[in-house]
Amino acid sequence: MKKITVKSGANLDDYKAYGSLFIMVDKFLQETEAFPEKLKGRTIWMINSTAIGGGVAEMLPSQMRIMRTLGIKIEWLVIEATENAFFNLTKRIHNAIHGSGSGVFTEEDREVYERVNTQNVEKALEYIADGDIVVIHDPQPMPLARMIRAKRKVKTVWRCHIGLESTNETTEGVWDFLSVYYPDYDHFVFSLPSYVPESLKNKTAIIPPAIDPLSHKNRMLWMSKCLGILQQSGVIREQLPMLYPNYQHQVRRVMPDGSFNKVNHDSELDIIFHPTVLQISRWDRLKGFKELMEAFILMKKENEKKADKSSMAYRRIRHTRLALGGPDPAFVSDDPEGMEVLNELIEQYKGLSVDLQRSIALLLLPLDNPKENALIVNALQRSATIVVQNSIQEGFGLTATEAMWKKRPVLVSGAAGLRAQVQHNINGKINPDPSDIKKLAQALEDMLSNPLERDKWGFNGQVRVINKFTLFSQIKSWLDLLSTLY
Ligand code: UDP
């Protein structure tokens, strides 16, 4: 077990300095005034399985900083494990909660699961005192609660960041395996109501994920900064000497023959001069990349059938580009599934006409430097005309939240997490079935042809995020829950 030190970062005044956040932060301060007194003398312990990578690790530092500013004591512990069997098991549990793989778990599985957690408990007990609150994130450290409670009088909460809207044999199997640990928890937190197992319904709070508006992924980028990042990362060709040097590792693009090279090596992507449709995700089949590419191709092909080649409608679609971005496999050695999905997309891309290959870019984003990766995603999202998240299944879909915060109009599928965020024709468009290529192509064309609607949806999207999905609403919900446990 390791205690993580959270570095200093943005403070409340920095958030308040953003005009659009001022009222919300002010309201947050009023609403949370009473909490430090209610939680006096207690430390909140967040426990998860990684300090880097993944949504929990990304959000915890800013949440902790804000809570500490309020005068609340909060700390972060990360479990340590070296056994491959443990990671294989927790990956299987993760997949099973998403409804895939097998839902069969054995007593040997439980033995590995509890052994690794037992190895971590002693160190945890050195930190945790009677009267504290322990929040355990996701399945990996779930068995810890019982072990901690055996030695300390604490309240415990299990925060599950994953889920599936429906149930099947696999989900039933995994929840059955985990249900042994339910009695060790006073309360549960899930992201959406439909993810909560039936037997936990009356002990659960719903707290959706959220973004930090001042993180590198989301902070404001002025046009010159945005263009600078696109140039430093190799997305646009070097035009002029820049203030900062190029990133050590640059964005790469899949070439017509399937090899990887500089983004503008074979043909200019010119992302900043074209209407651009963007989706950035992990290379996961459930993200719907393949379907999105097919719909884009269909839209382009239908466009070529238009009689009037001089019309604005024809020229607009003719000029549009599709950028599909995800992690560069050079930096993710342990994701064979991701590589498989990327290879399928590469095959699909290799078979296209030269014209279509020039309009479509499979972009590989470097991951060696988290700050640079976040800035690249930020700059790409800000440069997009439409941000798409065409997921077949989606736990929440922070990529949509990130785009809405940046006032980019979003086109999303009807997957649960996305439906919870986007309001159809108010702050984006929902195309319910991500594999209905015809409807998706039509939705793309409608959005591309409607600049006024897009602007309106972009503005509304940011308001939606400010009201519902920033770390401030999230912290308020957490404090509401934690302050009632004792
Ligand atoms: N992301 C990134 N670089 C990539 C691909 C994704 O930084 O190459 C980020 C993306 O901006 C978002 C997160 O990874 O913040 C993905 O979260 P989401 O909820 O959309 O999906 P998940 O990956 O959790 O299924």
Short mmCIF file of C-alpha atoms and ligand atoms in Angstrom, two decimals:
data_model
loop_
_atom_site.label_atom_id
_atom_site.label_comp_id
_atom_site.label_asym_id
_atom_site.label_seq_id
_atom_site.Cartn_x
_atom_site.Cartn_y
_atom_site.Cartn_z
CA MET A 1 0.00 0.00 0.00
CA LYS A 2 1.38 3.39 -1.00
CA LYS A 3 0.33 6.84 0.17
CA ILE A 4 0.19 9.26 -2.74
CA THR A 5 1.25 12.87 -2.38
CA VAL A 6 -0.94 15.27 -4.30
CA LYS A 7 0.98 18.15 -5.86
CA SER A 8 -0.30 21.69 -5.62
CA GLY A 9 -2.38 22.94 -8.52
CA ALA A 10 -5.27 25.23 -9.36
CA ASN A 11 -7.00 26.79 -6.33
CA LEU A 12 -10.54 28.07 -5.96
CA ASP A 13 -9.59 31.58 -7.07
CA ASP A 14 -8.22 30.17 -10.30
CA TYR A 15 -11.59 28.56 -11.02
CA LYS A 16 -13.47 31.70 -10.03
CA ALA A 17 -11.35 33.72 -12.43
CA TYR A 18 -13.14 31.92 -15.28
CA GLY A 19 -16.19 34.10 -15.92
CA SER A 20 -18.39 31.16 -16.83
CA LEU A 21 -17.48 29.28 -13.63
CA PHE A 22 -17.67 32.17 -11.17
CA ILE A 23 -21.33 31.81 -10.16
CA MET A 24 -21.09 28.05 -9.90
CA VAL A 25 -18.00 28.12 -7.68
CA ASP A 26 -19.55 30.81 -5.52
CA LYS A 27 -22.69 28.72 -5.06
CA PHE A 28 -20.54 25.69 -4.32
CA LEU A 29 -18.75 27.57 -1.54
CA GLN A 30 -22.05 28.56 0.06
CA GLU A 31 -23.49 25.07 -0.22
CA THR A 32 -20.44 23.40 1.26
CA GLU A 33 -19.88 25.85 4.12
CA ALA A 34 -21.22 23.49 6.79
CA PHE A 35 -19.32 20.35 5.75
CA PRO A 36 -15.92 20.93 7.39
CA GLU A 37 -17.68 21.10 10.77
CA LYS A 38 -19.75 17.97 10.02
CA LEU A 39 -16.63 16.03 9.06
CA LYS A 40 -14.40 17.49 11.75
CA GLY A 41 -11.83 15.11 13.21
CA ARG A 42 -12.29 12.54 10.46
CA THR A 43 -10.02 11.75 7.56
CA ILE A 44 -11.46 10.52 4.28
CA TRP A 45 -9.30 7.78 2.77
CA MET A 46 -9.59 7.17 -0.95
CA ILE A 47 -8.23 3.76 -1.94
CA ASN A 48 -7.78 2.57 -5.53
CA SER A 49 -5.38 0.48 -7.56
CA THR A 50 -3.35 3.00 -9.56
CA ALA A 51 -1.87 6.45 -9.16
CA ILE A 52 -1.47 7.04 -12.90
CA GLY A 53 -3.74 6.40 -15.85
CA GLY A 54 -7.47 5.91 -15.74
CA GLY A 55 -10.25 8.24 -14.77
CA VAL A 56 -9.98 7.82 -11.00
CA ALA A 57 -6.30 8.73 -10.90
CA GLU A 58 -6.97 11.67 -13.20
CA MET A 59 -9.75 13.16 -11.11
CA LEU A 60 -8.65 12.46 -7.54
CA PRO A 61 -5.86 15.06 -7.24
CA SER A 62 -8.07 18.03 -8.19
CA GLN A 63 -10.95 16.75 -6.02
CA MET A 64 -8.60 16.37 -3.09
CA ARG A 65 -7.11 19.82 -3.58
CA ILE A 66 -10.55 21.45 -3.54
CA MET A 67 -11.71 19.46 -0.50
CA ARG A 68 -8.56 20.40 1.37
CA THR A 69 -9.11 24.07 0.56
CA LEU A 70 -12.50 23.71 2.22
CA GLY A 71 -10.75 22.40 5.34
CA ILE A 72 -11.58 18.73 4.91
CA LYS A 73 -8.96 16.06 5.57
CA ILE A 74 -8.61 13.67 2.67
CA GLU A 75 -5.82 11.26 1.71
CA TRP A 76 -5.13 8.76 -1.08
CA LEU A 77 -3.80 5.20 -0.81
CA VAL A 78 -2.99 2.88 -3.70
CA ILE A 79 -2.82 -0.88 -3.30
CA GLU A 80 0.30 -2.66 -4.50
CA ALA A 81 0.28 -6.01 -6.27
CA THR A 82 2.88 -7.95 -8.18
CA GLU A 83 0.98 -11.13 -9.01
CA ASN A 84 -0.16 -11.47 -12.61
CA ALA A 85 -2.93 -13.77 -11.45
CA PHE A 86 -4.42 -10.84 -9.53
CA PHE A 87 -4.42 -8.52 -12.55
CA ASN A 88 -5.86 -11.24 -14.78
CA LEU A 89 -8.62 -11.79 -12.27
CA THR A 90 -9.46 -8.10 -11.78
CA LYS A 91 -9.49 -7.60 -15.57
CA ARG A 92 -11.94 -10.52 -15.83
CA ILE A 93 -14.09 -8.98 -13.11
CA HIS A 94 -13.99 -5.64 -14.94
CA ASN A 95 -15.01 -7.20 -18.26
CA ALA A 96 -17.73 -9.26 -16.61
CA ILE A 97 -19.30 -6.16 -15.03
CA HIS A 98 -19.43 -4.84 -18.61
CA GLY A 99 -21.19 -8.07 -19.57
CA SER A 100 -18.38 -9.69 -21.55
CA GLY A 101 -16.34 -12.83 -20.98
CA SER A 102 -17.24 -15.46 -18.49
CA GLY A 103 -19.14 -14.84 -15.28
CA VAL A 104 -17.68 -17.90 -13.64
CA PHE A 105 -15.36 -17.19 -10.71
CA THR A 106 -13.88 -19.90 -8.54
CA GLU A 107 -12.71 -20.29 -4.98
CA GLU A 108 -9.11 -20.12 -6.30
CA ASP A 109 -9.97 -16.72 -7.77
CA ARG A 110 -11.23 -15.60 -4.39
CA GLU A 111 -8.07 -16.87 -2.75
CA VAL A 112 -5.86 -14.71 -5.06
CA TYR A 113 -8.22 -11.74 -4.67
CA GLU A 114 -8.12 -11.80 -0.88
CA ARG A 115 -4.45 -12.71 -0.58
CA VAL A 116 -3.28 -9.61 -2.46
CA ASN A 117 -5.61 -7.41 -0.46
CA THR A 118 -4.43 -8.97 2.80
CA GLN A 119 -0.87 -8.05 1.81
CA ASN A 120 -2.00 -4.44 1.67
CA VAL A 121 -4.08 -4.11 4.80
CA GLU A 122 -1.36 -3.82 7.40
CA LYS A 123 0.08 -0.68 5.88
CA ALA A 124 -3.43 0.77 5.46
CA LEU A 125 -4.04 0.27 9.17
CA GLU A 126 -0.96 2.31 10.00
CA TYR A 127 -2.73 5.30 8.47
CA ILE A 128 -6.44 4.79 9.11
CA ALA A 129 -7.86 5.68 12.54
CA ASP A 130 -11.16 5.02 14.33
CA GLY A 131 -13.80 7.47 13.16
CA ASP A 132 -12.40 7.86 9.65
CA ILE A 133 -14.20 7.22 6.36
CA VAL A 134 -12.81 4.78 3.81
CA VAL A 135 -13.87 5.02 0.16
CA ILE A 136 -12.81 2.06 -1.94
CA HIS A 137 -12.79 2.53 -5.72
CA ASP A 138 -13.65 -0.28 -8.13
CA PRO A 139 -13.30 -4.04 -7.66
CA GLN A 140 -9.51 -4.39 -7.17
CA PRO A 141 -9.41 -3.33 -3.48
CA MET A 142 -13.01 -4.34 -2.67
CA PRO A 143 -12.12 -7.06 -0.11
CA LEU A 144 -10.16 -4.52 1.96
CA ALA A 145 -13.21 -3.08 3.73
CA ARG A 146 -13.81 -6.16 5.86
CA MET A 147 -10.12 -6.36 6.81
CA ILE A 148 -10.00 -2.70 7.81
CA ARG A 149 -13.26 -2.89 9.75
CA ALA A 150 -11.96 -5.84 11.72
CA LYS A 151 -9.40 -3.51 13.30
CA ARG A 152 -10.84 -0.02 13.03
CA LYS A 153 -14.24 1.58 13.68
CA VAL A 154 -14.72 3.24 10.33
CA LYS A 155 -17.48 3.83 7.80
CA THR A 156 -16.93 2.38 4.37
CA VAL A 157 -18.18 3.25 0.89
CA TRP A 158 -17.66 1.31 -2.34
CA ARG A 159 -17.44 3.48 -5.45
CA CYS A 160 -17.98 1.53 -8.66
CA HIS A 161 -16.98 3.40 -11.82
CA ILE A 162 -18.21 0.79 -14.25
CA GLY A 163 -21.51 -0.82 -15.15
CA LEU A 164 -23.86 -2.21 -17.74
CA GLU A 165 -27.46 -1.14 -18.28
CA SER A 166 -28.76 -4.64 -18.78
CA THR A 167 -28.04 -7.92 -17.06
CA ASN A 168 -26.92 -11.24 -18.52
CA GLU A 169 -25.43 -14.47 -17.21
CA THR A 170 -21.98 -12.90 -17.02
CA THR A 171 -23.04 -9.85 -15.01
CA GLU A 172 -25.11 -12.04 -12.73
CA GLY A 173 -22.09 -14.29 -12.17
CA VAL A 174 -19.72 -11.47 -11.30
CA TRP A 175 -22.16 -9.65 -8.99
CA ASP A 176 -22.78 -12.92 -7.26
CA PHE A 177 -19.01 -13.31 -6.73
CA LEU A 178 -18.72 -9.75 -5.37
CA SER A 179 -21.89 -9.85 -3.27
CA VAL A 180 -19.94 -11.54 -0.46
CA TYR A 181 -18.36 -8.13 0.19
CA TYR A 182 -21.58 -6.07 0.19
CA PRO A 183 -22.16 -6.37 3.97
CA ASP A 184 -18.76 -4.74 4.60
CA TYR A 185 -19.99 -1.46 3.18
CA ASP A 186 -22.26 1.21 4.64
CA HIS A 187 -23.01 2.75 1.29
CA PHE A 188 -22.38 2.41 -2.44
CA VAL A 189 -21.84 4.90 -5.25
CA PHE A 190 -22.47 4.24 -8.94
CA SER A 191 -22.33 6.54 -11.99
CA LEU A 192 -25.83 5.83 -13.32
CA PRO A 193 -28.99 4.37 -11.71
CA SER A 194 -29.22 1.61 -14.31
CA TYR A 195 -25.80 0.19 -13.24
CA VAL A 196 -26.84 -0.56 -9.66
CA PRO A 197 -27.40 -4.24 -8.80
CA GLU A 198 -30.96 -4.75 -7.56
CA SER A 199 -29.98 -5.68 -4.00
CA LEU A 200 -28.00 -2.46 -3.51
CA LYS A 201 -30.64 -0.05 -4.78
CA ASN A 202 -31.62 1.42 -1.40
CA LYS A 203 -28.03 1.87 -0.22
CA THR A 204 -26.66 3.64 -3.26
CA ALA A 205 -25.98 7.24 -4.25
CA ILE A 206 -25.62 8.21 -7.92
CA ILE A 207 -22.62 10.42 -8.65
CA PRO A 208 -21.71 10.79 -12.32
CA PRO A 209 -18.09 11.32 -13.37
CA ALA A 210 -16.98 14.87 -14.00
CA ILE A 211 -14.27 16.95 -15.60
CA ASP A 212 -11.82 19.42 -14.14
CA PRO A 213 -12.23 22.56 -16.27
CA LEU A 214 -8.68 23.69 -15.53
CA SER A 215 -6.83 20.44 -16.23
CA HIS A 216 -4.53 20.34 -19.27
CA LYS A 217 -7.20 18.33 -21.07
CA ASN A 218 -9.79 21.05 -20.58
CA ARG A 219 -8.16 24.37 -19.86
CA MET A 220 -8.76 27.26 -22.20
CA LEU A 221 -6.37 27.39 -25.16
CA TRP A 222 -6.16 30.62 -27.10
CA MET A 223 -5.93 30.20 -30.84
CA SER A 224 -2.17 30.76 -30.94
CA LYS A 225 -1.62 28.21 -28.15
CA CYS A 226 -3.91 25.71 -29.82
CA LEU A 227 -2.09 26.08 -33.15
CA GLY A 228 1.22 25.87 -31.32
CA ILE A 229 0.25 22.51 -29.76
CA LEU A 230 -0.94 21.16 -33.11
CA GLN A 231 2.42 22.16 -34.62
CA GLN A 232 4.55 20.94 -31.67
CA SER A 233 2.81 17.58 -31.84
CA GLY A 234 3.13 17.28 -35.62
CA VAL A 235 -0.62 17.43 -36.41
CA ILE A 236 -0.05 20.46 -38.61
CA ARG A 237 3.07 21.01 -40.67
CA GLU A 238 5.70 23.40 -39.31
CA GLN A 239 4.87 26.83 -40.64
CA LEU A 240 6.86 29.26 -38.50
CA PRO A 241 9.40 29.07 -35.70
CA MET A 242 7.45 28.59 -32.46
CA LEU A 243 7.98 29.73 -28.89
CA TYR A 244 8.28 26.15 -27.62
CA PRO A 245 10.19 23.20 -29.08
CA ASN A 246 8.45 20.24 -30.69
CA TYR A 247 7.29 17.39 -28.47
CA GLN A 248 9.75 14.56 -28.23
CA HIS A 249 7.15 12.09 -29.48
CA GLN A 250 4.78 13.33 -32.16
CA VAL A 251 1.35 12.28 -33.32
CA ARG A 252 1.63 9.66 -36.09
CA ARG A 253 -0.83 8.80 -38.84
CA VAL A 254 -1.65 5.54 -40.57
CA MET A 255 -0.39 5.71 -44.17
CA PRO A 256 -2.27 4.30 -47.20
CA ASP A 257 -0.08 1.16 -47.05
CA GLY A 258 -0.82 0.64 -43.34
CA SER A 259 2.55 1.84 -42.03
CA PHE A 260 2.87 4.68 -39.49
CA ASN A 261 4.47 8.00 -40.37
CA LYS A 262 4.29 11.75 -39.81
CA VAL A 263 0.73 13.09 -39.98
CA ASN A 264 1.35 15.10 -43.16
CA HIS A 265 3.86 12.75 -44.78
CA ASP A 266 1.71 11.36 -47.59
CA SER A 267 -1.02 13.99 -47.84
CA GLU A 268 -1.80 17.17 -45.97
CA LEU A 269 -4.39 16.68 -43.28
CA ASP A 270 -4.86 20.45 -42.96
CA ILE A 271 -7.15 19.86 -40.04
CA ILE A 272 -7.47 23.55 -39.24
CA PHE A 273 -8.69 24.51 -42.72
CA HIS A 274 -11.39 21.86 -43.11
CA PRO A 275 -14.62 21.05 -41.36
CA THR A 276 -13.51 18.14 -39.20
CA VAL A 277 -15.38 15.30 -37.57
CA LEU A 278 -13.41 13.94 -34.61
CA GLN A 279 -13.60 10.93 -32.36
CA ILE A 280 -10.90 10.24 -29.77
CA SER A 281 -11.09 7.06 -27.71
CA ARG A 282 -9.20 3.95 -26.78
CA TRP A 283 -9.03 1.47 -29.68
CA ASP A 284 -11.91 -0.59 -28.39
CA ARG A 285 -14.54 -2.25 -30.54
CA LEU A 286 -17.25 -0.88 -28.25
CA LYS A 287 -16.26 2.70 -29.17
CA GLY A 288 -17.85 2.31 -32.62
CA PHE A 289 -14.90 3.61 -34.70
CA LYS A 290 -15.53 1.18 -37.54
CA GLU A 291 -19.17 2.17 -37.86
CA LEU A 292 -18.27 5.85 -37.75
CA MET A 293 -15.75 5.41 -40.56
CA GLU A 294 -18.33 3.54 -42.64
CA ALA A 295 -20.93 6.26 -42.10
CA PHE A 296 -18.44 8.97 -43.05
CA ILE A 297 -17.58 7.07 -46.25
CA LEU A 298 -21.26 6.64 -47.07
CA MET A 299 -21.85 10.37 -46.57
CA LYS A 300 -18.95 11.17 -48.91
CA LYS A 301 -20.12 8.70 -51.56
CA GLU A 302 -23.70 9.97 -51.49
CA ASN A 303 -22.35 13.49 -51.77
CA GLU A 304 -20.53 12.65 -55.01
CA LYS A 305 -23.92 11.72 -56.51
CA LYS A 306 -25.20 15.25 -56.01
CA ALA A 307 -25.93 16.95 -59.35
CA ASP A 308 -24.86 20.47 -58.47
CA LYS A 309 -21.14 20.34 -57.78
CA SER A 310 -20.97 24.09 -57.32
CA SER A 311 -23.48 24.16 -54.47
CA MET A 312 -22.38 24.97 -50.94
CA ALA A 313 -24.02 21.75 -49.71
CA TYR A 314 -21.84 19.64 -52.03
CA ARG A 315 -18.62 21.56 -51.39
CA ARG A 316 -19.02 21.50 -47.63
CA ILE A 317 -19.21 17.72 -47.43
CA ARG A 318 -16.51 17.38 -50.08
CA HIS A 319 -14.16 19.40 -47.86
CA THR A 320 -14.93 17.59 -44.61
CA ARG A 321 -12.31 15.46 -42.89
CA LEU A 322 -12.63 12.64 -40.41
CA ALA A 323 -10.02 12.26 -37.68
CA LEU A 324 -10.07 9.13 -35.53
CA GLY A 325 -7.61 9.36 -32.67
CA GLY A 326 -6.40 6.91 -30.06
CA PRO A 327 -3.30 5.81 -28.18
CA ASP A 328 -0.16 5.11 -30.21
CA PRO A 329 0.46 1.37 -29.72
CA ALA A 330 4.18 2.12 -29.25
CA PHE A 331 3.22 3.25 -25.74
CA VAL A 332 0.66 0.63 -24.78
CA SER A 333 2.44 -2.68 -24.90
CA ASP A 334 -0.08 -4.54 -22.76
CA ASP A 335 -3.22 -4.06 -24.85
CA PRO A 336 -3.46 -6.83 -27.47
CA GLU A 337 -7.22 -6.21 -27.84
CA GLY A 338 -6.59 -2.56 -28.68
CA MET A 339 -4.00 -3.51 -31.28
CA GLU A 340 -6.46 -5.92 -32.86
CA VAL A 341 -9.10 -3.21 -33.19
CA LEU A 342 -6.58 -0.73 -34.61
CA ASN A 343 -5.43 -3.35 -37.13
CA GLU A 344 -9.01 -3.88 -38.28
CA LEU A 345 -9.38 -0.14 -38.84
CA ILE A 346 -6.06 -0.07 -40.72
CA GLU A 347 -7.29 -2.85 -43.02
CA GLN A 348 -10.52 -0.93 -43.61
CA TYR A 349 -8.47 2.21 -44.38
CA LYS A 350 -6.04 0.46 -46.75
CA GLY A 351 -8.93 -0.61 -48.98
CA LEU A 352 -10.24 2.91 -49.55
CA SER A 353 -9.81 5.10 -52.64
CA VAL A 354 -6.98 7.64 -52.56
CA ASP A 355 -9.53 10.41 -52.31
CA LEU A 356 -11.13 8.91 -49.20
CA GLN A 357 -7.75 8.09 -47.67
CA ARG A 358 -6.88 11.77 -47.89
CA SER A 359 -10.10 12.74 -46.14
CA ILE A 360 -9.68 10.29 -43.28
CA ALA A 361 -6.91 10.20 -40.69
CA LEU A 362 -6.21 7.48 -38.16
CA LEU A 363 -4.15 9.40 -35.62
CA LEU A 364 -1.88 7.75 -33.05
CA LEU A 365 -1.39 9.94 -30.02
CA PRO A 366 1.81 9.61 -27.96
CA LEU A 367 1.34 8.70 -24.32
CA ASP A 368 4.85 9.16 -22.94
CA ASN A 369 4.03 12.54 -21.48
CA PRO A 370 0.57 12.82 -19.86
CA LYS A 371 0.57 16.62 -20.00
CA GLU A 372 1.41 16.67 -23.71
CA ASN A 373 -1.15 13.94 -24.41
CA ALA A 374 -3.81 15.96 -22.62
CA LEU A 375 -2.89 19.13 -24.50
CA ILE A 376 -3.02 17.32 -27.84
CA VAL A 377 -6.50 15.95 -27.05
CA ASN A 378 -7.54 19.43 -25.91
CA ALA A 379 -6.26 21.11 -29.10
CA LEU A 380 -7.80 18.47 -31.37
CA GLN A 381 -11.18 18.73 -29.65
CA ARG A 382 -11.09 22.53 -29.92
CA SER A 383 -10.25 22.29 -33.64
CA ALA A 384 -13.12 19.93 -34.45
CA THR A 385 -16.35 21.02 -36.11
CA ILE A 386 -18.18 18.09 -34.54
CA VAL A 387 -17.01 15.71 -31.82
CA VAL A 388 -18.49 12.24 -32.14
CA GLN A 389 -18.71 9.46 -29.58
CA ASN A 390 -20.31 6.59 -31.45
CA SER A 391 -20.01 4.03 -28.65
CA ILE A 392 -21.86 0.75 -28.84
CA GLN A 393 -21.63 0.71 -25.02
CA GLU A 394 -20.42 3.54 -22.82
CA GLY A 395 -20.05 3.71 -19.06
CA PHE A 396 -20.19 7.49 -19.15
CA GLY A 397 -18.09 8.92 -21.97
CA LEU A 398 -15.88 11.69 -20.68
CA THR A 399 -14.89 12.51 -24.26
CA ALA A 400 -18.40 13.90 -24.77
CA THR A 401 -18.22 15.90 -21.52
CA GLU A 402 -14.83 17.29 -22.56
CA ALA A 403 -16.13 18.37 -25.96
CA MET A 404 -19.26 19.97 -24.50
CA TRP A 405 -17.18 21.92 -22.02
CA LYS A 406 -15.24 23.25 -25.02
CA LYS A 407 -18.50 24.33 -26.69
CA ARG A 408 -18.08 21.75 -29.41
CA PRO A 409 -21.34 20.25 -30.70
CA VAL A 410 -21.45 16.53 -30.06
CA LEU A 411 -22.97 13.64 -31.97
CA VAL A 412 -23.35 10.64 -29.70
CA SER A 413 -24.92 7.21 -29.74
CA GLY A 414 -27.76 6.24 -27.44
CA ALA A 415 -25.41 4.33 -25.10
CA ALA A 416 -26.39 4.83 -21.46
CA GLY A 417 -23.60 7.14 -20.33
CA LEU A 418 -23.92 9.39 -23.35
CA ARG A 419 -27.71 9.63 -23.12
CA ALA A 420 -27.28 10.78 -19.53
CA GLN A 421 -25.25 13.76 -20.73
CA VAL A 422 -26.51 14.89 -24.10
CA GLN A 423 -29.99 16.30 -24.63
CA HIS A 424 -31.06 15.66 -28.21
CA ASN A 425 -31.30 18.84 -30.31
CA ILE A 426 -30.49 20.99 -27.27
CA ASN A 427 -26.79 20.48 -26.70
CA GLY A 428 -26.02 17.93 -29.38
CA LYS A 429 -27.52 15.13 -31.34
CA ILE A 430 -28.23 11.54 -30.28
CA ASN A 431 -28.18 8.92 -33.01
CA PRO A 432 -29.70 6.05 -31.02
CA ASP A 433 -28.24 3.08 -32.90
CA PRO A 434 -24.46 3.44 -33.48
CA SER A 435 -24.47 0.61 -36.01
CA ASP A 436 -27.20 2.10 -38.22
CA ILE A 437 -24.74 3.43 -40.79
CA LYS A 438 -27.35 5.19 -42.93
CA LYS A 439 -28.84 7.15 -40.04
CA LEU A 440 -25.39 7.98 -38.71
CA ALA A 441 -24.30 9.29 -42.14
CA GLN A 442 -27.46 11.39 -42.29
CA ALA A 443 -26.90 12.76 -38.78
CA LEU A 444 -23.34 13.74 -39.71
CA GLU A 445 -24.50 15.52 -42.84
CA ASP A 446 -27.32 17.29 -40.98
CA MET A 447 -24.93 18.58 -38.36
CA LEU A 448 -22.29 19.62 -40.87
CA SER A 449 -24.90 21.52 -42.88
CA ASN A 450 -26.25 23.41 -39.90
CA PRO A 451 -23.70 25.88 -38.53
CA LEU A 452 -26.23 27.89 -36.55
CA GLU A 453 -27.59 24.86 -34.75
CA ARG A 454 -24.05 23.68 -34.05
CA ASP A 455 -23.10 26.96 -32.40
CA LYS A 456 -26.23 26.88 -30.26
CA TRP A 457 -25.62 23.29 -29.19
CA GLY A 458 -22.01 24.09 -28.38
CA PHE A 459 -23.04 26.92 -26.07
CA ASN A 460 -25.76 24.82 -24.46
CA GLY A 461 -23.29 21.97 -24.03
CA GLN A 462 -20.98 24.07 -21.93
CA VAL A 463 -23.86 25.22 -19.73
CA ARG A 464 -24.92 21.60 -19.26
CA VAL A 465 -21.42 20.62 -18.13
CA ILE A 466 -21.14 23.59 -15.77
CA ASN A 467 -24.47 22.70 -14.18
CA LYS A 468 -23.97 18.97 -13.89
CA PHE A 469 -20.57 17.53 -14.69
CA THR A 470 -17.74 19.55 -13.19
CA LEU A 471 -15.76 18.40 -10.19
CA PHE A 472 -17.67 20.93 -8.07
CA SER A 473 -21.03 19.19 -8.49
CA GLN A 474 -19.21 15.94 -7.90
CA ILE A 475 -17.58 17.10 -4.65
CA LYS A 476 -20.88 18.50 -3.39
CA SER A 477 -22.54 15.10 -3.97
CA TRP A 478 -19.70 13.31 -2.19
CA LEU A 479 -19.89 15.62 0.80
CA ASP A 480 -23.68 15.18 0.99
CA LEU A 481 -23.13 11.45 1.24
CA LEU A 482 -20.04 11.31 3.46
CA SER A 483 -21.45 13.71 6.02
CA THR A 484 -24.46 11.47 6.68
CA LEU A 485 -22.53 8.24 7.28
CA TYR A 486 -21.99 8.75 11.02
N1 UDP B 1 -8.06 9.75 -23.98
C1 UDP B 1 -6.80 10.32 -24.09
N2 UDP B 1 -5.98 9.93 -25.11
C2 UDP B 1 -6.34 8.99 -26.01
C3 UDP B 1 -7.63 8.41 -25.91
C4 UDP B 1 -8.46 8.81 -24.86
O1 UDP B 1 -6.44 11.19 -23.30
O2 UDP B 1 -5.56 8.67 -26.92
C5 UDP B 1 -8.90 10.19 -22.86
C6 UDP B 1 -10.15 10.95 -23.23
O3 UDP B 1 -9.87 12.31 -23.48
C7 UDP B 1 -11.00 10.73 -21.97
C8 UDP B 1 -10.58 9.34 -21.51
O4 UDP B 1 -9.34 9.06 -22.15
O5 UDP B 1 -10.64 11.65 -20.97
C9 UDP B 1 -11.60 8.29 -21.90
O6 UDP B 1 -12.68 8.35 -21.04
P1 UDP B 1 -14.11 7.87 -21.53
O7 UDP B 1 -15.03 8.04 -20.34
O8 UDP B 1 -14.52 8.60 -22.77
O9 UDP B 1 -13.94 6.34 -21.95
P2 UDP B 1 -13.18 5.10 -21.25
O10 UDP B 1 -11.81 5.04 -21.88
O11 UDP B 1 -13.15 5.35 -19.77
O12 UDP B 1 -14.02 3.92 -21.65
#
